Coordinates of C-alpha atoms in Angstrom, one line a residue:
Chain M
X203 CA 123.0 -107.7 166.1
X204 CA 120.0 -108.3 168.6
X205 CA 118.6 -105.7 170.3
X206 CA 115.7 -105.2 173.3
X207 CA 112.7 -104.8 172.6
X208 CA 111.7 -101.2 173.5
X209 CA 115.1 -100.1 171.8
X210 CA 114.9 -97.4 169.6
X211 CA 114.4 -98.8 165.7
X212 CA 114.8 -95.2 164.3
X213 CA 118.2 -94.4 164.9
X214 CA 118.8 -90.3 162.8
X215 CA 122.4 -89.9 164.0
X216 CA 123.8 -86.2 163.2
X217 CA 122.5 -86.3 160.1
X218 CA 123.7 -84.0 158.0
X219 CA 122.9 -83.2 153.8
X220 CA 123.5 -80.7 151.5
X221 CA 122.7 -80.2 147.7
X222 CA 125.9 -78.1 146.6
X223 CA 126.9 -75.5 148.6
X224 CA 123.5 -75.5 150.2
X225 CA 122.9 -77.0 153.4
X226 CA 119.9 -78.1 154.0
X227 CA 120.3 -80.5 157.6
X228 CA 122.7 -80.0 159.8
X229 CA 123.5 -82.2 162.6
X230 CA 119.6 -83.7 163.6
X231 CA 119.8 -86.1 166.0
X232 CA 116.5 -88.3 166.9
X233 CA 114.9 -91.6 167.3
X234 CA 111.5 -93.5 167.4
X235 CA 110.7 -96.3 169.9
X236 CA 109.5 -99.4 167.8
X237 CA 105.4 -98.5 168.2
X238 CA 105.9 -94.4 169.1
X239 CA 105.0 -92.3 166.2
X240 CA 106.9 -88.9 166.3
X241 CA 105.8 -86.3 164.4
X242 CA 108.4 -83.5 162.9
X243 CA 107.1 -80.0 162.6
X244 CA 108.6 -77.3 161.3
X245 CA 108.2 -74.1 159.2
X246 CA 108.8 -75.0 155.0
X247 CA 112.0 -75.4 154.0
X248 CA 113.5 -76.7 157.1
X249 CA 114.2 -79.7 155.8
X250 CA 111.6 -82.2 156.5
X251 CA 111.6 -83.7 153.7
X252 CA 114.6 -84.6 153.3
X253 CA 115.4 -85.5 156.8
X254 CA 112.6 -88.0 155.4
X255 CA 113.9 -89.0 152.6
X256 CA 116.8 -89.7 154.8
X257 CA 114.7 -91.7 156.3
X258 CA 113.5 -93.9 153.7
X259 CA 116.9 -94.5 152.2
X260 CA 115.4 -92.2 148.8
X261 CA 118.5 -89.7 149.8
X262 CA 121.6 -90.2 151.0
X263 CA 122.5 -88.0 154.2
X264 CA 125.9 -86.4 153.5
X265 CA 127.4 -86.4 157.3
X266 CA 126.0 -88.9 160.5
X267 CA 124.0 -91.4 159.6
X268 CA 120.0 -92.9 159.6
X269 CA 119.8 -96.5 160.7
X270 CA 116.5 -98.4 161.0
X271 CA 117.3 -102.0 163.8
X272 CA 120.6 -101.8 164.3
X273 CA 121.3 -101.3 159.8
X274 CA 122.7 -98.0 158.1
X275 CA 120.6 -96.7 155.5
X276 CA 122.3 -96.6 152.3
X277 CA 119.0 -97.3 150.4
X278 CA 115.5 -97.5 150.8
X279 CA 115.0 -100.8 153.4
X280 CA 113.2 -103.5 153.7
X281 CA 110.0 -103.0 155.8
X282 CA 109.5 -99.5 155.7
X283 CA 106.7 -97.9 153.9
X284 CA 106.6 -94.2 152.6
X285 CA 103.2 -92.7 152.5
X286 CA 103.2 -89.7 149.9
X287 CA 101.7 -86.1 150.3
X288 CA 100.9 -86.5 146.8
X289 CA 99.8 -90.2 147.4
X290 CA 101.6 -91.2 144.3
X291 CA 99.5 -94.1 143.0
X292 CA 99.8 -95.1 139.5
X293 CA 97.5 -93.9 137.7
X294 CA 97.2 -96.7 134.9
X295 CA 96.4 -99.4 137.6
X296 CA 93.6 -99.1 140.3
X297 CA 93.2 -99.8 143.7
X298 CA 93.5 -103.0 144.0
X299 CA 96.6 -103.1 142.1
X300 CA 97.7 -99.9 144.0
X301 CA 97.3 -101.9 146.8
X302 CA 98.8 -104.9 145.9
X303 CA 102.1 -103.0 144.3
X304 CA 104.3 -103.9 147.2
X305 CA 103.6 -107.3 147.6
X306 CA 103.9 -107.9 144.0
X307 CA 107.3 -106.8 142.7
X308 CA 108.8 -108.9 145.5
X309 CA 106.8 -111.9 144.6
X310 CA 104.2 -112.9 147.0
X311 CA 102.2 -115.9 145.6
X312 CA 98.3 -114.2 144.4
X313 CA 96.5 -115.8 146.1
X314 CA 98.3 -114.1 149.4
X315 CA 98.1 -110.8 147.5
X316 CA 94.8 -111.1 147.2
X317 CA 93.7 -111.9 150.4
X318 CA 96.0 -109.4 152.4
X319 CA 94.4 -106.5 149.6
X320 CA 91.1 -107.9 150.5
X321 CA 92.0 -107.3 154.3
X322 CA 93.5 -103.4 154.2
X323 CA 90.5 -102.4 151.6
X324 CA 88.2 -103.1 154.7
X325 CA 90.7 -101.8 156.6
X326 CA 91.3 -98.2 155.0
X327 CA 86.8 -98.5 153.9
X328 CA 87.5 -98.2 150.4
X329 CA 85.1 -101.2 149.8
X330 CA 84.0 -101.0 146.4
X331 CA 86.0 -98.8 145.0
X332 CA 89.2 -102.0 144.4
X333 CA 88.0 -101.9 140.4
X334 CA 88.0 -97.8 140.5
X335 CA 91.1 -96.0 138.8
X336 CA 92.9 -93.0 140.8
X337 CA 91.7 -90.1 139.3
X338 CA 87.6 -91.6 139.4
X339 CA 88.4 -90.6 143.5
X340 CA 88.1 -87.9 145.9
X341 CA 92.0 -86.9 147.4
X342 CA 90.9 -88.6 150.6
X343 CA 89.9 -91.4 148.9
X344 CA 93.3 -92.1 146.9
X345 CA 94.9 -91.5 150.5
X346 CA 93.4 -94.0 152.3
X347 CA 94.6 -96.4 149.2
X348 CA 98.3 -94.9 149.2
X349 CA 97.7 -95.9 152.9
X350 CA 96.4 -99.3 152.7
X351 CA 99.5 -100.1 149.7
X352 CA 102.5 -98.5 152.6
X353 CA 100.6 -100.6 155.5
X354 CA 100.2 -103.7 152.4
X355 CA 103.8 -104.8 153.2
X356 CA 103.4 -104.4 157.5
X357 CA 106.3 -102.5 158.1
X358 CA 107.8 -102.2 160.6
X359 CA 108.1 -98.6 160.2
X360 CA 106.3 -96.2 158.4
X361 CA 107.6 -92.6 156.9
X362 CA 104.5 -89.6 156.3
X363 CA 105.3 -86.7 154.1
X364 CA 102.5 -84.3 154.7
X365 CA 100.9 -87.4 154.1
X366 CA 96.7 -85.2 154.5
X367 CA 98.1 -81.6 153.6
X368 CA 96.4 -81.6 149.9
X369 CA 92.9 -82.4 151.6
X370 CA 90.5 -80.3 152.9
X371 CA 89.5 -79.4 156.4
X372 CA 86.9 -82.1 157.0
X373 CA 88.5 -85.3 155.4
X374 CA 91.9 -84.0 157.1
X375 CA 90.2 -84.9 160.8
X376 CA 89.0 -87.9 159.4
X377 CA 91.5 -89.6 157.9
X378 CA 93.6 -88.4 161.2
X379 CA 91.5 -90.3 163.6
X380 CA 91.7 -93.0 161.3
X381 CA 95.1 -92.9 161.2
X382 CA 95.7 -93.2 165.0
X383 CA 93.4 -96.2 165.2
X384 CA 95.0 -98.1 162.8
X385 CA 98.2 -97.4 164.4
X386 CA 96.5 -98.0 167.5
X387 CA 95.7 -101.7 165.6
X388 CA 99.3 -102.3 164.2
X389 CA 102.1 -100.6 165.4
X390 CA 104.5 -99.0 163.8
X391 CA 107.8 -96.6 164.1
X392 CA 106.3 -93.4 162.5
X393 CA 107.6 -90.4 161.2
X394 CA 105.2 -87.8 160.8
X395 CA 106.4 -85.4 158.8
X396 CA 103.9 -81.5 159.0
X397 CA 103.5 -78.5 159.2
X398 CA 100.7 -78.0 161.4
X399 CA 101.4 -78.1 164.7
X400 CA 97.8 -79.1 165.6
X401 CA 98.3 -82.3 163.4
X402 CA 101.8 -82.8 165.0
X403 CA 100.5 -82.4 168.3
X404 CA 97.5 -85.0 168.0
X405 CA 99.3 -87.5 165.7
X406 CA 102.9 -87.2 168.0
X407 CA 104.1 -88.9 170.8
X408 CA 106.7 -87.0 170.6
X409 CA 107.3 -84.5 168.6
X410 CA 110.7 -83.2 166.6
X411 CA 110.6 -79.2 165.9
X412 CA 112.6 -78.6 163.3
X413 CA 114.1 -74.9 162.6
X414 CA 115.4 -74.0 158.7
X415 CA 118.2 -73.1 157.2
X416 CA 119.4 -75.0 157.5
X417 CA 117.4 -77.4 159.1
X418 CA 118.3 -78.6 163.1
X419 CA 116.4 -79.7 166.6
X420 CA 115.4 -76.7 167.9
X421 CA 113.5 -79.0 170.5
X422 CA 111.9 -82.3 171.5
X423 CA 108.8 -82.1 173.0
X424 CA 107.0 -84.7 174.5
X425 CA 103.3 -84.9 174.2
X426 CA 102.4 -87.0 177.1
X427 CA 98.6 -87.6 176.0
X428 CA 97.9 -91.2 176.1
X429 CA 97.0 -93.4 173.5
X430 CA 94.3 -94.4 172.4
X431 CA 93.5 -91.2 171.3
X432 CA 90.0 -89.9 169.8
X433 CA 88.5 -86.9 169.1
X434 CA 88.7 -85.6 173.1
X435 CA 92.6 -84.8 172.5
X436 CA 92.0 -81.8 170.6
X437 CA 90.4 -80.0 173.5
X438 CA 92.3 -81.6 176.4
X439 CA 94.3 -78.8 178.7
X440 CA 97.2 -80.7 177.7
X441 CA 96.8 -80.8 174.1
X442 CA 96.3 -76.8 174.2
X443 CA 99.9 -76.4 176.8
X444 CA 101.9 -78.2 173.7
X445 CA 100.1 -76.6 171.0
X446 CA 100.8 -73.3 173.0
X447 CA 104.3 -73.9 173.5
X448 CA 105.3 -75.1 169.5
X449 CA 103.7 -71.9 168.5
X450 CA 106.0 -69.9 170.9
X451 CA 109.1 -72.5 169.9
X452 CA 108.7 -72.3 165.9
X453 CA 107.8 -68.6 166.1
X454 CA 111.2 -67.7 168.1
X455 CA 112.9 -70.1 165.0
X456 CA 111.0 -67.2 162.8
X457 CA 113.1 -64.0 165.3
X458 CA 109.5 -63.3 167.6
X459 CA 110.4 -64.5 171.5
X460 CA 107.5 -64.3 174.3
X461 CA 107.8 -67.5 175.3
X462 CA 105.9 -69.6 178.1
X463 CA 108.2 -72.5 179.8
X464 CA 108.4 -75.6 178.1
X465 CA 105.5 -78.2 179.5
X466 CA 107.6 -80.5 182.0
X467 CA 106.8 -84.0 181.5
X468 CA 103.9 -86.5 182.9
X469 CA 101.2 -84.2 183.3
X470 CA 99.3 -85.3 181.0
X471 CA 95.5 -85.4 182.4
Chain G
X145 CA 58.3 -69.7 121.2
X146 CA 55.9 -72.1 118.8
X147 CA 58.5 -72.8 116.2
X148 CA 61.6 -73.4 119.0
X149 CA 59.5 -77.6 119.3
X150 CA 60.8 -78.8 115.8
X151 CA 64.4 -77.0 115.7
X152 CA 65.3 -79.0 119.3
X153 CA 64.3 -82.0 117.8
X154 CA 66.4 -81.3 115.0
X155 CA 68.8 -80.4 116.6
X156 CA 70.2 -84.8 117.4
X157 CA 70.3 -84.6 113.5
X158 CA 72.2 -81.6 112.8
X159 CA 76.3 -83.2 112.8
X160 CA 74.5 -85.9 110.5
X161 CA 73.3 -83.6 108.4
X162 CA 75.8 -80.9 108.1
X163 CA 77.7 -84.2 107.1
X164 CA 75.8 -85.0 104.5
X165 CA 75.7 -82.1 103.0
X166 CA 79.2 -81.2 103.1
X167 CA 79.3 -84.9 101.5
X168 CA 76.5 -83.5 98.7
X169 CA 78.5 -80.1 98.0
X170 CA 81.8 -82.0 97.8
X171 CA 80.5 -84.3 95.1
X172 CA 78.5 -81.9 93.4
X173 CA 81.9 -79.5 93.6
X174 CA 83.4 -82.8 92.3
X175 CA 81.3 -83.6 89.2
X176 CA 80.3 -80.2 87.8
X177 CA 84.2 -78.7 87.3
X178 CA 85.1 -82.2 86.3
X179 CA 81.6 -81.3 83.6
X180 CA 83.9 -78.5 82.6
X181 CA 87.8 -79.6 82.9
X182 CA 89.5 -81.0 80.2
X183 CA 89.5 -84.7 80.3
X184 CA 93.3 -84.8 80.7
X185 CA 93.2 -82.2 83.3
X186 CA 90.3 -83.6 85.8
X187 CA 87.6 -86.0 85.8
X188 CA 84.1 -86.2 86.6
X189 CA 83.1 -88.8 89.9
X190 CA 81.7 -90.6 88.0
X191 CA 84.0 -91.3 85.0
X192 CA 86.4 -91.9 88.6
X193 CA 84.4 -94.1 90.1
X194 CA 84.1 -96.1 86.3
X195 CA 88.1 -96.4 86.3
X196 CA 87.6 -97.5 90.0
X197 CA 85.9 -100.3 89.2
X198 CA 88.0 -100.9 86.1
X199 CA 90.8 -100.5 88.0
X200 CA 89.5 -103.1 91.0
X201 CA 88.1 -106.0 88.4
X202 CA 91.1 -106.0 86.0
X203 CA 93.2 -106.8 89.7
X204 CA 95.7 -104.3 89.1
X205 CA 94.4 -101.8 92.1
X206 CA 94.0 -105.6 94.5
X207 CA 97.3 -105.9 93.5
X208 CA 98.9 -102.8 93.7
X209 CA 97.4 -102.8 97.2
X210 CA 98.9 -106.1 98.0
X211 CA 102.1 -104.8 97.2
X212 CA 102.4 -101.1 98.8
X213 CA 100.5 -102.5 102.2
X214 CA 102.8 -105.3 102.8
X215 CA 105.7 -102.7 102.7
X216 CA 103.9 -100.3 104.1
X217 CA 103.7 -103.2 107.3
X218 CA 106.6 -103.8 107.4
X219 CA 108.3 -101.2 107.4
X220 CA 105.7 -99.3 109.9
X221 CA 105.6 -102.9 112.4
X222 CA 109.8 -102.4 112.3
X223 CA 109.5 -98.6 113.3
X224 CA 106.9 -98.8 116.2
X225 CA 109.1 -102.0 117.3
X226 CA 112.4 -100.3 116.8
X227 CA 111.2 -96.2 118.0
X228 CA 109.9 -97.9 121.3
X229 CA 112.9 -99.9 122.0
X230 CA 115.3 -96.5 121.1
X231 CA 113.0 -94.5 122.8
X232 CA 112.8 -96.1 126.3
X233 CA 116.4 -97.1 126.4
X234 CA 117.3 -92.9 125.8
X235 CA 115.3 -92.5 128.1
X236 CA 116.3 -94.0 131.3
X237 CA 120.0 -94.2 130.1
X238 CA 121.4 -90.0 130.4
X239 CA 124.9 -91.8 128.8
X240 CA 123.3 -93.2 125.9
X241 CA 121.4 -90.0 125.5
X242 CA 123.6 -87.7 125.6
X243 CA 126.0 -89.6 122.6
X244 CA 122.9 -90.3 120.1
X245 CA 120.5 -87.5 120.7
X246 CA 122.2 -85.2 117.8
X247 CA 122.6 -87.7 115.4
X248 CA 118.2 -88.3 115.5
X249 CA 117.7 -84.6 116.1
X250 CA 119.6 -84.4 112.9
X251 CA 118.1 -87.4 110.8
X252 CA 114.7 -85.8 112.1
X253 CA 115.2 -82.6 110.5
X254 CA 115.9 -83.9 107.2
X255 CA 113.7 -83.8 104.9
X256 CA 113.0 -87.8 104.5
X257 CA 112.0 -87.2 100.5
X258 CA 115.6 -86.4 100.1
X259 CA 116.7 -89.2 101.5
X260 CA 115.2 -91.2 98.7
X261 CA 117.6 -91.3 95.6
X262 CA 120.3 -92.0 98.6
X263 CA 118.6 -94.9 99.3
X264 CA 118.2 -96.2 96.1
X265 CA 121.7 -95.7 94.8
X266 CA 122.9 -97.5 98.2
X267 CA 120.4 -100.0 98.4
X268 CA 119.4 -100.7 94.7
X269 CA 115.4 -101.4 93.9
X270 CA 112.9 -103.8 96.1
X271 CA 111.6 -105.1 98.7
X272 CA 113.4 -104.0 101.4
X273 CA 115.2 -100.4 100.2
X274 CA 111.3 -99.0 100.4
X275 CA 110.3 -101.1 103.4
X276 CA 113.3 -98.4 104.6
X277 CA 112.1 -95.6 103.4
X278 CA 108.8 -96.6 105.3
X279 CA 110.9 -96.8 108.4
X280 CA 112.4 -93.7 108.4
X281 CA 109.9 -91.8 107.6
X282 CA 107.8 -93.9 110.8
X283 CA 110.3 -94.7 113.2
X284 CA 111.1 -90.4 114.3
X285 CA 107.6 -90.2 115.3
X286 CA 107.4 -93.1 117.5
X287 CA 111.0 -92.5 119.0
X288 CA 110.6 -89.0 120.1
X289 CA 106.6 -89.7 121.5
X290 CA 108.2 -92.4 123.1
X291 CA 111.1 -90.8 125.1
X292 CA 109.5 -87.3 125.9
X293 CA 107.1 -90.0 127.8
X294 CA 109.3 -92.0 128.8
X295 CA 111.5 -88.4 130.6
X296 CA 108.4 -87.1 131.7
X297 CA 107.6 -89.5 134.5
X298 CA 107.6 -87.9 137.9
X299 CA 110.0 -88.0 140.1
X300 CA 107.5 -89.0 142.7
X301 CA 106.2 -92.2 141.1
X302 CA 109.9 -93.8 140.9
X303 CA 110.2 -92.5 144.5
X304 CA 107.6 -94.7 144.8
X305 CA 108.7 -97.9 143.0
X306 CA 112.6 -97.1 144.8
X307 CA 110.9 -96.7 148.4
X308 CA 108.7 -100.7 147.4
X309 CA 112.5 -101.9 146.7
X310 CA 111.2 -102.7 142.6
X311 CA 114.0 -103.7 140.8
X312 CA 114.9 -102.3 137.4
X313 CA 113.8 -104.9 135.6
X314 CA 110.3 -104.7 137.6
X315 CA 110.1 -100.7 137.3
X316 CA 110.2 -100.9 133.8
X317 CA 107.2 -103.6 133.9
X318 CA 105.2 -101.7 136.6
X319 CA 106.0 -98.2 136.1
X320 CA 108.0 -96.9 132.8
X321 CA 105.6 -99.0 130.2
X322 CA 102.4 -98.9 131.6
X323 CA 103.6 -95.0 131.9
X324 CA 105.1 -94.1 128.6
X325 CA 102.4 -96.9 126.4
X326 CA 100.3 -93.9 126.0
X327 CA 102.7 -91.6 124.6
X328 CA 104.2 -94.4 122.7
X329 CA 100.7 -94.6 121.1
X330 CA 100.5 -91.2 119.9
X331 CA 103.8 -91.6 118.1
X332 CA 102.0 -94.8 116.9
X333 CA 99.2 -93.0 115.5
X334 CA 101.5 -90.3 114.2
X335 CA 103.9 -92.8 112.5
X336 CA 101.0 -94.1 110.5
X337 CA 99.8 -91.3 108.8
X338 CA 103.9 -90.2 108.3
X339 CA 104.5 -94.4 106.9
X340 CA 101.8 -93.5 104.3
X341 CA 104.0 -90.3 102.3
X342 CA 107.1 -92.8 102.6
X343 CA 105.5 -95.4 101.6
X344 CA 104.2 -93.3 98.6
X345 CA 107.1 -91.3 97.4
X346 CA 109.2 -94.6 97.7
X347 CA 106.9 -96.1 95.5
X348 CA 107.4 -92.8 93.4
X349 CA 111.1 -93.8 93.0
X350 CA 112.1 -97.5 93.4
X351 CA 109.1 -99.6 92.6
X352 CA 107.9 -101.3 90.0
X353 CA 104.2 -101.9 91.6
X354 CA 102.7 -100.5 94.4
X355 CA 100.0 -97.6 94.1
X356 CA 102.9 -94.9 93.6
X357 CA 104.1 -96.5 90.4
X358 CA 100.8 -97.5 89.9
X359 CA 99.9 -93.5 89.3
X360 CA 102.8 -92.6 88.1
X361 CA 102.1 -94.7 85.0
X362 CA 98.7 -93.4 84.6
X363 CA 99.9 -89.7 84.9
X364 CA 102.3 -90.8 81.9
X365 CA 99.0 -92.0 80.2
X366 CA 96.9 -89.1 80.9
X367 CA 95.1 -91.2 82.2
X368 CA 93.2 -88.9 84.8
X369 CA 90.4 -90.9 85.6
X370 CA 92.7 -93.6 86.9
X371 CA 95.0 -91.4 88.6
X372 CA 92.1 -90.0 90.4
X373 CA 90.8 -93.0 91.8
X374 CA 94.0 -94.1 92.9
X375 CA 94.2 -91.5 94.6
X376 CA 90.8 -91.6 96.4
X377 CA 91.8 -95.2 97.4
X378 CA 94.8 -93.8 98.8
X379 CA 93.0 -91.6 100.5
X380 CA 90.5 -93.5 101.9
X381 CA 93.7 -96.1 103.4
X382 CA 94.4 -92.7 105.0
X383 CA 91.6 -92.0 106.5
X384 CA 91.4 -95.6 108.1
X385 CA 94.7 -95.4 109.2
X386 CA 94.2 -92.6 111.0
X387 CA 90.7 -93.5 112.6
X388 CA 92.4 -97.1 113.5
X389 CA 95.4 -94.2 114.9
X390 CA 93.2 -92.1 117.1
X391 CA 91.1 -95.5 118.5
X392 CA 94.3 -97.3 119.6
X393 CA 95.4 -93.9 120.6
X394 CA 92.6 -94.1 123.7
X395 CA 92.4 -97.5 123.7
X396 CA 95.8 -96.8 126.1
X397 CA 94.4 -93.9 127.5
X398 CA 92.1 -95.1 129.4
X399 CA 93.7 -94.5 132.8
X400 CA 94.6 -90.6 132.2
X401 CA 93.1 -87.9 133.6
X402 CA 91.3 -86.7 130.6
X403 CA 87.7 -84.7 130.1

């Protein structure tokens, strides 16, 4: 089953998820290219996290399919790194032990693990904290470790569940840009779930807008700001146009209506 | 204001001073009450200590200690192994939990002392029946604490393990067991104390040796000094075991977000 190089790596097709009588997701479809970052944005309770769990293989859709590289996802697939909202670090392992986790459980030889862990800790800027335990670190540093752990397995798919939501504003700004830099260095098909519209625009090549009860795709927006992006991306006209459009879409989803038109494609400045 | 200085210097000595004062008061009270009591009811500390000296030099106390603590060690070891294993299994296997938890709850609710005569009839006298009694006292705190711990692993950490395709065996090794260890150790600390009660109780009923039966013999002979000496030894053992239990518990809880 070979695929063209630019074919979507993640395909979400008509995914529906029910918990008992409650429908959380209804007919959600979109895809993510091999080097693409797709933000998923929507109000709380719209099923963002459930969608992410379907893609990560942590839960199975009630209807429809998720496939990665042509393989239908029924359990956590090989090569998918997950970054959790509350970091999900093992408190009894040191930073090194946590970063090494994915490699250790797949039986990578110790020497290779040590070398890889050293590189990743440098990449996320945690040198000097290798032997610290998570509770000795700030939230931002914990999430750096979480990020390094996800990258350690050299994932072709990264799924991130509001990874910066529990950090203070300054740390969040910093980590957003570092995340973009890292993904430019070693790209992966990235699903980035957030409830922040600004963050969705800054991080995403495209944005899937979910509206709630049950969660369904309201719109898919091309951000149209080229990568690599730095801080200046957030000052561009294009950023403002896309953000304002998303605001009205999300508001409309909640019952308020005064919409400017959808931003046309390819008007990046 | 000038009087504050020496007081500040005193402050670091305060806990020690309090400790010493308490000790002196206790010793004095023991001595005074002992001097004013009939000797078959209570004896002074000095008499108790000389009884203790005789018990040690005559070989009675070392023999009783060896007998008691071989039972204790065997019972505790088996209780900790079994308690940890059953606790982990019941936490991770809901079906087993549903099937067996009611029995455990019922057994835990029974005052264990009530089972001792029954055990006597069932398995007779000797080393192993006493080990079983210690085991019964020590098993439940370990089992309950372990199970409660293992059941409280956050779903997010289990998701992390799953998302990295961790096998069941590796999940036990890297997640379930390390997470549960501090809880297990809390159970061990409680079990060390309860097992001591079990040991003495077993020896009241089932024994021709050991500290418990020594106490019974001494009371039958109105040897109050000997009884108090034996009680002092048991108390000391209890204090040492408690301290050891707390040290072990702290050692394994290092990673916990405490203080």
